[in-house]
Amino acid sequence: MSDSIRPVFVVGCQRSGSTLLGSMLGGHSKIICAPESHFIVDLMPSLDPRHPVDLAEVIDKVDQHWRFRLWEYDLGSERPDSASLEPVYANAIHWLMKRYGAAHDRADAKIWVDHQPGHVRFVWRLKQHFPEAKFIHIVRDGRAVAASLMPLDWGPNEILSATRFWMRRVVQGYAAGAYLGPNDLMHVRFEDLVSDPEATMAQISQFVGVDFESGMLTSSGLKLPKFTHNHHKLVGSNPAKDRTDAWRNKLTQREIEIFEGITCDLLPILGYEPICDRLLANDWFAVSTQEEVRRIALNQFKKIGNKFSFWQRQRPYAK
């Protein structure tokens, strides 16, 4: 099975454009982009990747996972046959993606795409189970990421936590790139994707091993679950260049100061220009203990309401 279909993992910090890129990849006639697949890591065996597993049992566990229920896809009673497939975990997932592709006009798909960005934390483990996998690390201006993250009912809800969250994910992505090398992991900037989608997608096509197709220029290659529809309202439309600077009107001046003060030179290293005057004294950027306590308390307070909101969205899918 792994010879006929192989994975591409789009990873990075949440709200960096992984869903947009995944849906653009899914516009290719030989690529199926599935909804986010948290369960791939959740169910991944801790044993040797070649250790035999019961393929049908793996799919049973997938079918019971609430994140899979978000797909709104009925697996039915069909299960993979261990007699015709090598009984390793990866082949259960390949079987699932192949079947999902056949149900969504991609029966001949050669690549399946997972765009769960948090899998950036598990690149090493994923590579052990899926040695043929390619990884795309998508990077976006952290100020835009923070502005997008803070209003949501999951993740960090104030600038200190959002800044540190973005930094961790970016560092994890570049560490993964140093480990895997350029043949297996490609770094892509969100801003390049939306400002010059044709050139960027042509490079990505070459990296993943397919010919570029014009269908990859719109984000229509993903059936978006209802659960995440409100968080990905731009999926299905053309990449929007004007989204790159929207953070300037969403963040306060103090939030920008704090973000740039904490990240220091990381922004310009990644090609993003700071807008606060770096020649001013360092304490101009400093966050006092009182301010940090206040902001952390605000984040924790928001989390209480957000957990309830998230639980309400999750409840229909949990059994």
Short mmCIF file of C-alpha atoms in Angstrom, two decimals:
data_model
loop_
_atom_site.label_atom_id
_atom_site.label_comp_id
_atom_site.label_asym_id
_atom_site.label_seq_id
_atom_site.Cartn_x
_atom_site.Cartn_y
_atom_site.Cartn_z
CA MET A 1 0.00 0.00 0.00
CA SER A 2 2.79 2.44 0.88
CA ASP A 3 4.16 2.08 -2.66
CA SER A 4 0.91 3.39 -4.12
CA ILE A 5 0.12 6.24 -1.74
CA ARG A 6 2.39 8.27 0.52
CA PRO A 7 1.96 11.09 3.02
CA VAL A 8 2.76 14.77 3.08
CA PHE A 9 2.53 16.38 6.50
CA VAL A 10 1.97 20.14 6.62
CA VAL A 11 3.24 21.26 10.02
CA GLY A 12 4.01 24.45 11.91
CA CYS A 13 2.36 26.78 14.35
CA GLN A 14 -1.41 26.81 14.40
CA ARG A 15 -2.98 29.69 12.41
CA SER A 16 0.00 29.82 10.05
CA GLY A 17 -1.88 28.67 6.95
CA SER A 18 -1.56 24.89 7.15
CA THR A 19 -5.23 24.38 6.24
CA LEU A 20 -4.95 26.81 3.34
CA LEU A 21 -1.88 25.02 2.00
CA GLY A 22 -3.41 21.59 2.54
CA SER A 23 -6.55 22.58 0.64
CA MET A 24 -4.42 23.96 -2.21
CA LEU A 25 -2.44 20.72 -2.40
CA GLY A 26 -5.76 18.87 -2.43
CA GLY A 27 -6.64 20.66 -5.67
CA HIS A 28 -4.22 18.35 -7.48
CA SER A 29 -5.84 15.42 -9.27
CA LYS A 30 -3.48 12.91 -7.63
CA ILE A 31 -3.63 14.29 -4.07
CA ILE A 32 -6.26 13.81 -1.40
CA CYS A 33 -6.29 16.26 1.49
CA ALA A 34 -8.13 14.87 4.51
CA PRO A 35 -9.38 16.87 7.49
CA GLU A 36 -6.93 17.28 10.36
CA SER A 37 -5.87 13.85 11.59
CA HIS A 38 -4.90 14.19 15.24
CA PHE A 39 -5.58 10.51 15.74
CA ILE A 40 -2.56 9.49 13.64
CA VAL A 41 -0.25 10.46 16.49
CA ASP A 42 -2.75 9.73 19.27
CA LEU A 43 -3.00 6.08 18.21
CA MET A 44 0.58 5.61 17.03
CA PRO A 45 2.22 2.60 18.69
CA SER A 46 5.25 3.25 20.88
CA LEU A 47 6.77 -0.03 19.67
CA ASP A 48 9.09 -0.53 16.74
CA PRO A 49 7.34 0.84 13.61
CA ARG A 50 7.76 -2.56 11.95
CA HIS A 51 6.13 -4.36 14.87
CA PRO A 52 3.03 -6.22 13.62
CA VAL A 53 -0.38 -4.76 14.50
CA ASP A 54 -3.93 -5.82 13.84
CA LEU A 55 -4.91 -3.49 10.99
CA ALA A 56 -8.63 -3.93 11.56
CA GLU A 57 -8.18 -3.14 15.25
CA VAL A 58 -6.30 0.05 14.38
CA ILE A 59 -9.14 1.19 12.11
CA ASP A 60 -11.67 0.31 14.81
CA LYS A 61 -9.81 2.66 17.15
CA VAL A 62 -9.73 5.36 14.47
CA ASP A 63 -13.47 4.96 13.98
CA GLN A 64 -14.03 5.47 17.73
CA HIS A 65 -11.79 8.55 17.96
CA TRP A 66 -13.80 11.76 18.33
CA ARG A 67 -11.41 13.65 16.06
CA PHE A 68 -12.16 11.19 13.27
CA ARG A 69 -15.89 11.70 13.79
CA LEU A 70 -15.32 15.33 12.86
CA TRP A 71 -14.58 14.12 9.33
CA GLU A 72 -18.30 13.30 8.92
CA TYR A 73 -17.27 10.23 6.97
CA ASP A 74 -18.80 6.81 7.55
CA LEU A 75 -16.26 4.00 7.41
CA GLY A 76 -18.94 1.35 7.55
CA SER A 77 -17.89 -2.21 8.32
CA GLU A 78 -15.08 -2.53 5.79
CA ARG A 79 -11.65 -3.10 7.28
CA PRO A 80 -8.15 -3.67 5.83
CA ASP A 81 -7.07 -7.24 5.16
CA SER A 82 -3.91 -8.19 7.02
CA ALA A 83 -3.44 -11.06 4.59
CA SER A 84 -2.83 -8.70 1.66
CA LEU A 85 -1.14 -5.84 3.52
CA GLU A 86 1.91 -5.90 5.72
CA PRO A 87 0.43 -5.59 9.24
CA VAL A 88 2.17 -2.38 10.34
CA TYR A 89 0.54 0.77 11.68
CA ALA A 90 1.40 2.90 8.65
CA ASN A 91 -0.52 0.60 6.31
CA ALA A 92 -3.69 1.00 8.35
CA ILE A 93 -3.48 4.77 7.86
CA HIS A 94 -2.59 4.39 4.17
CA TRP A 95 -5.67 2.17 3.75
CA LEU A 96 -7.86 4.76 5.46
CA MET A 97 -6.59 7.62 3.30
CA LYS A 98 -6.91 5.56 0.14
CA ARG A 99 -10.50 4.75 1.00
CA TYR A 100 -11.27 8.37 1.90
CA GLY A 101 -9.77 9.48 -1.41
CA ALA A 102 -11.93 7.03 -3.36
CA ALA A 103 -15.01 8.48 -1.66
CA HIS A 104 -14.00 12.02 -2.68
CA ASP A 105 -13.14 11.64 -6.36
CA ARG A 106 -9.49 10.77 -5.69
CA ALA A 107 -9.44 7.01 -6.19
CA ASP A 108 -6.09 7.32 -8.01
CA ALA A 109 -4.47 9.58 -5.42
CA LYS A 110 -0.74 9.02 -5.00
CA ILE A 111 -0.37 11.38 -2.03
CA TRP A 112 -2.44 12.00 1.08
CA VAL A 113 -2.07 15.23 3.01
CA ASP A 114 -2.44 15.77 6.73
CA HIS A 115 -2.47 19.46 7.66
CA GLN A 116 -2.63 19.20 11.46
CA PRO A 117 0.08 21.78 12.26
CA GLY A 118 0.67 20.52 15.80
CA HIS A 119 2.27 17.40 14.36
CA VAL A 120 5.41 19.54 14.14
CA ARG A 121 6.06 18.18 17.65
CA PHE A 122 6.17 14.60 16.37
CA VAL A 123 8.16 14.77 13.15
CA TRP A 124 10.75 12.24 14.29
CA ARG A 125 8.11 9.67 15.28
CA LEU A 126 6.10 10.24 12.11
CA LYS A 127 9.21 9.72 10.01
CA GLN A 128 9.89 6.41 11.74
CA HIS A 129 6.42 5.11 10.85
CA PHE A 130 6.21 6.80 7.45
CA PRO A 131 9.78 6.80 6.07
CA GLU A 132 8.56 7.90 2.62
CA ALA A 133 6.82 10.98 4.07
CA LYS A 134 7.54 14.55 3.04
CA PHE A 135 7.07 17.44 5.45
CA ILE A 136 6.20 21.04 4.66
CA HIS A 137 6.87 23.49 7.49
CA ILE A 138 4.73 26.57 6.96
CA VAL A 139 5.89 29.75 8.69
CA ARG A 140 3.87 32.93 9.13
CA ASP A 141 4.66 36.28 10.72
CA GLY A 142 4.22 35.58 14.42
CA ARG A 143 2.37 38.84 14.99
CA ALA A 144 -0.30 37.70 12.52
CA VAL A 145 -0.39 34.29 14.20
CA ALA A 146 -0.87 35.85 17.63
CA ALA A 147 -3.66 38.12 16.37
CA SER A 148 -5.41 35.09 14.89
CA LEU A 149 -4.90 32.81 17.89
CA MET A 150 -6.01 35.01 20.76
CA PRO A 151 -9.75 35.27 19.95
CA LEU A 152 -10.22 31.48 19.59
CA ASP A 153 -11.65 29.05 22.14
CA TRP A 154 -8.46 27.00 22.28
CA GLY A 155 -4.79 27.87 22.57
CA PRO A 156 -3.29 31.03 24.08
CA ASN A 157 -5.59 34.01 24.61
CA GLU A 158 -3.18 36.84 25.41
CA ILE A 159 0.02 38.15 23.85
CA LEU A 160 2.63 36.69 26.22
CA SER A 161 1.34 33.14 25.85
CA ALA A 162 0.71 33.55 22.11
CA THR A 163 4.25 34.82 21.53
CA ARG A 164 5.88 31.95 23.39
CA PHE A 165 3.58 29.44 21.71
CA TRP A 166 4.59 30.69 18.26
CA MET A 167 8.29 30.67 19.15
CA ARG A 168 8.16 27.05 20.35
CA ARG A 169 6.43 25.85 17.21
CA VAL A 170 8.76 27.75 14.88
CA VAL A 171 11.84 26.39 16.64
CA GLN A 172 10.42 22.86 16.49
CA GLY A 173 9.83 23.24 12.75
CA TYR A 174 13.36 24.43 12.02
CA ALA A 175 14.84 21.77 14.29
CA ALA A 176 12.90 19.16 12.32
CA GLY A 177 14.26 20.67 9.11
CA ALA A 178 17.83 20.44 10.40
CA TYR A 179 17.23 16.79 11.30
CA LEU A 180 15.49 15.69 8.09
CA GLY A 181 17.31 17.85 5.55
CA PRO A 182 15.97 19.63 2.43
CA ASN A 183 14.99 16.44 0.60
CA ASP A 184 12.37 15.56 3.21
CA LEU A 185 11.32 18.89 4.73
CA MET A 186 10.61 22.16 2.95
CA HIS A 187 10.12 25.50 4.69
CA VAL A 188 7.40 27.68 3.13
CA ARG A 189 6.41 31.20 4.12
CA PHE A 190 2.70 31.92 4.27
CA GLU A 191 3.35 35.36 2.81
CA ASP A 192 4.99 33.83 -0.28
CA LEU A 193 2.07 31.43 -0.67
CA VAL A 194 -0.53 34.21 -0.81
CA SER A 195 1.54 36.81 -2.69
CA ASP A 196 2.79 34.48 -5.44
CA PRO A 197 0.79 31.24 -5.22
CA GLU A 198 1.73 29.94 -8.66
CA ALA A 199 5.49 30.12 -8.12
CA THR A 200 5.22 28.81 -4.57
CA MET A 201 2.95 25.90 -5.46
CA ALA A 202 5.18 25.03 -8.42
CA GLN A 203 8.11 24.69 -5.99
CA ILE A 204 6.02 22.65 -3.58
CA SER A 205 4.84 20.39 -6.43
CA GLN A 206 8.43 19.64 -7.34
CA PHE A 207 9.26 18.94 -3.71
CA VAL A 208 6.42 16.45 -3.18
CA GLY A 209 6.97 14.83 -6.59
CA VAL A 210 3.98 15.80 -8.74
CA ASP A 211 3.51 17.99 -11.79
CA PHE A 212 2.03 21.40 -11.05
CA GLU A 213 -1.67 21.77 -11.87
CA SER A 214 -3.72 24.95 -12.02
CA GLY A 215 -6.22 23.43 -9.57
CA MET A 216 -3.61 24.00 -6.88
CA LEU A 217 -4.07 27.77 -7.07
CA THR A 218 -7.36 27.82 -5.19
CA SER A 219 -8.10 26.40 -1.77
CA SER A 220 -10.89 24.10 -2.90
CA GLY A 221 -9.25 20.72 -2.36
CA LEU A 222 -10.57 20.02 1.14
CA LYS A 223 -13.98 19.11 2.48
CA LEU A 224 -13.95 21.22 5.62
CA PRO A 225 -15.70 19.71 8.67
CA LYS A 226 -18.48 21.72 10.29
CA PHE A 227 -16.52 21.64 13.55
CA THR A 228 -13.78 23.90 12.17
CA HIS A 229 -15.72 25.75 9.48
CA ASN A 230 -15.91 29.02 11.43
CA HIS A 231 -12.15 28.93 12.04
CA HIS A 232 -11.29 28.51 8.35
CA LYS A 233 -13.69 30.84 6.59
CA LEU A 234 -11.19 31.65 3.85
CA VAL A 235 -10.82 28.04 2.72
CA GLY A 236 -12.47 27.65 -0.67
CA SER A 237 -11.45 31.10 -1.91
CA ASN A 238 -8.33 32.38 -3.61
CA PRO A 239 -5.31 33.13 -1.39
CA ALA A 240 -5.74 36.63 0.03
CA LYS A 241 -2.60 38.76 0.02
CA ASP A 242 -4.20 41.46 2.16
CA ARG A 243 -4.32 39.02 5.10
CA THR A 244 -0.59 39.37 5.67
CA ASP A 245 -0.82 42.78 7.37
CA ALA A 246 -4.20 42.49 9.10
CA TRP A 247 -2.40 42.07 12.45
CA ARG A 248 -1.45 45.75 12.39
CA ASN A 249 -5.07 46.69 13.07
CA LYS A 250 -5.82 43.78 15.39
CA LEU A 251 -2.95 44.08 17.86
CA THR A 252 -2.50 47.02 20.19
CA GLN A 253 0.75 48.95 20.17
CA ARG A 254 1.66 47.42 23.52
CA GLU A 255 0.97 43.90 22.24
CA ILE A 256 3.29 44.54 19.29
CA GLU A 257 5.96 45.89 21.64
CA ILE A 258 5.70 42.81 23.85
CA PHE A 259 5.78 40.40 20.90
CA GLU A 260 8.82 42.00 19.30
CA GLY A 261 10.57 42.39 22.67
CA ILE A 262 10.19 38.70 23.52
CA THR A 263 11.09 37.37 20.08
CA CYS A 264 14.10 39.69 19.75
CA ASP A 265 15.93 38.91 16.49
CA LEU A 266 13.82 35.91 15.52
CA LEU A 267 11.46 38.01 13.39
CA PRO A 268 14.16 39.54 11.14
CA ILE A 269 15.97 36.20 10.94
CA LEU A 270 12.78 34.79 9.43
CA GLY A 271 12.40 37.78 7.11
CA TYR A 272 9.81 39.82 9.04
CA GLU A 273 10.56 43.45 9.74
CA PRO A 274 10.04 44.72 13.30
CA ILE A 275 8.12 47.98 13.51
CA CYS A 276 9.21 49.06 17.00
CA ASP A 277 12.41 51.08 17.30
CA ARG A 278 15.09 48.59 18.31
CA LEU A 279 17.49 51.36 19.32
CA LEU A 280 15.48 52.18 22.42
CA ALA A 281 16.55 50.86 25.80
CA ASN A 282 15.74 47.22 26.46
CA ASP A 283 13.54 48.06 29.43
CA TRP A 284 11.14 49.81 27.03
CA PHE A 285 10.19 46.32 25.87
CA ALA A 286 10.31 44.74 29.30
CA VAL A 287 7.24 43.20 30.86
CA SER A 288 7.03 43.94 34.56
CA THR A 289 6.14 41.21 37.03
CA GLN A 290 2.82 42.92 37.66
CA GLU A 291 1.97 43.07 33.96
CA GLU A 292 2.98 39.47 33.41
CA VAL A 293 0.88 38.27 36.34
CA ARG A 294 -2.08 40.30 35.09
CA ARG A 295 -1.80 38.96 31.56
CA ILE A 296 -1.32 35.35 32.65
CA ALA A 297 -4.33 35.67 34.95
CA LEU A 298 -6.36 37.06 32.04
CA ASN A 299 -5.28 34.11 29.89
CA GLN A 300 -6.33 31.62 32.57
CA PHE A 301 -9.66 33.38 33.08
CA LYS A 302 -10.41 33.22 29.37
CA LYS A 303 -9.45 29.55 29.28
CA ILE A 304 -12.27 28.72 31.67
CA GLY A 305 -14.91 30.07 29.32
CA ASN A 306 -13.10 28.72 26.28
CA LYS A 307 -12.97 25.19 27.65
CA PHE A 308 -16.74 25.27 28.08
CA SER A 309 -17.19 26.67 24.56
CA PHE A 310 -14.89 24.01 23.09
CA TRP A 311 -16.65 21.28 25.05
CA GLN A 312 -19.99 22.40 23.63
CA ARG A 313 -18.61 22.13 20.10
CA GLN A 314 -17.00 18.78 20.84
CA ARG A 315 -19.94 17.17 22.65
CA PRO A 316 -21.89 16.03 19.54
CA TYR A 317 -18.84 14.02 18.41
CA ALA A 318 -17.92 12.42 21.74
CA LYS A 319 -19.43 9.11 22.73
#
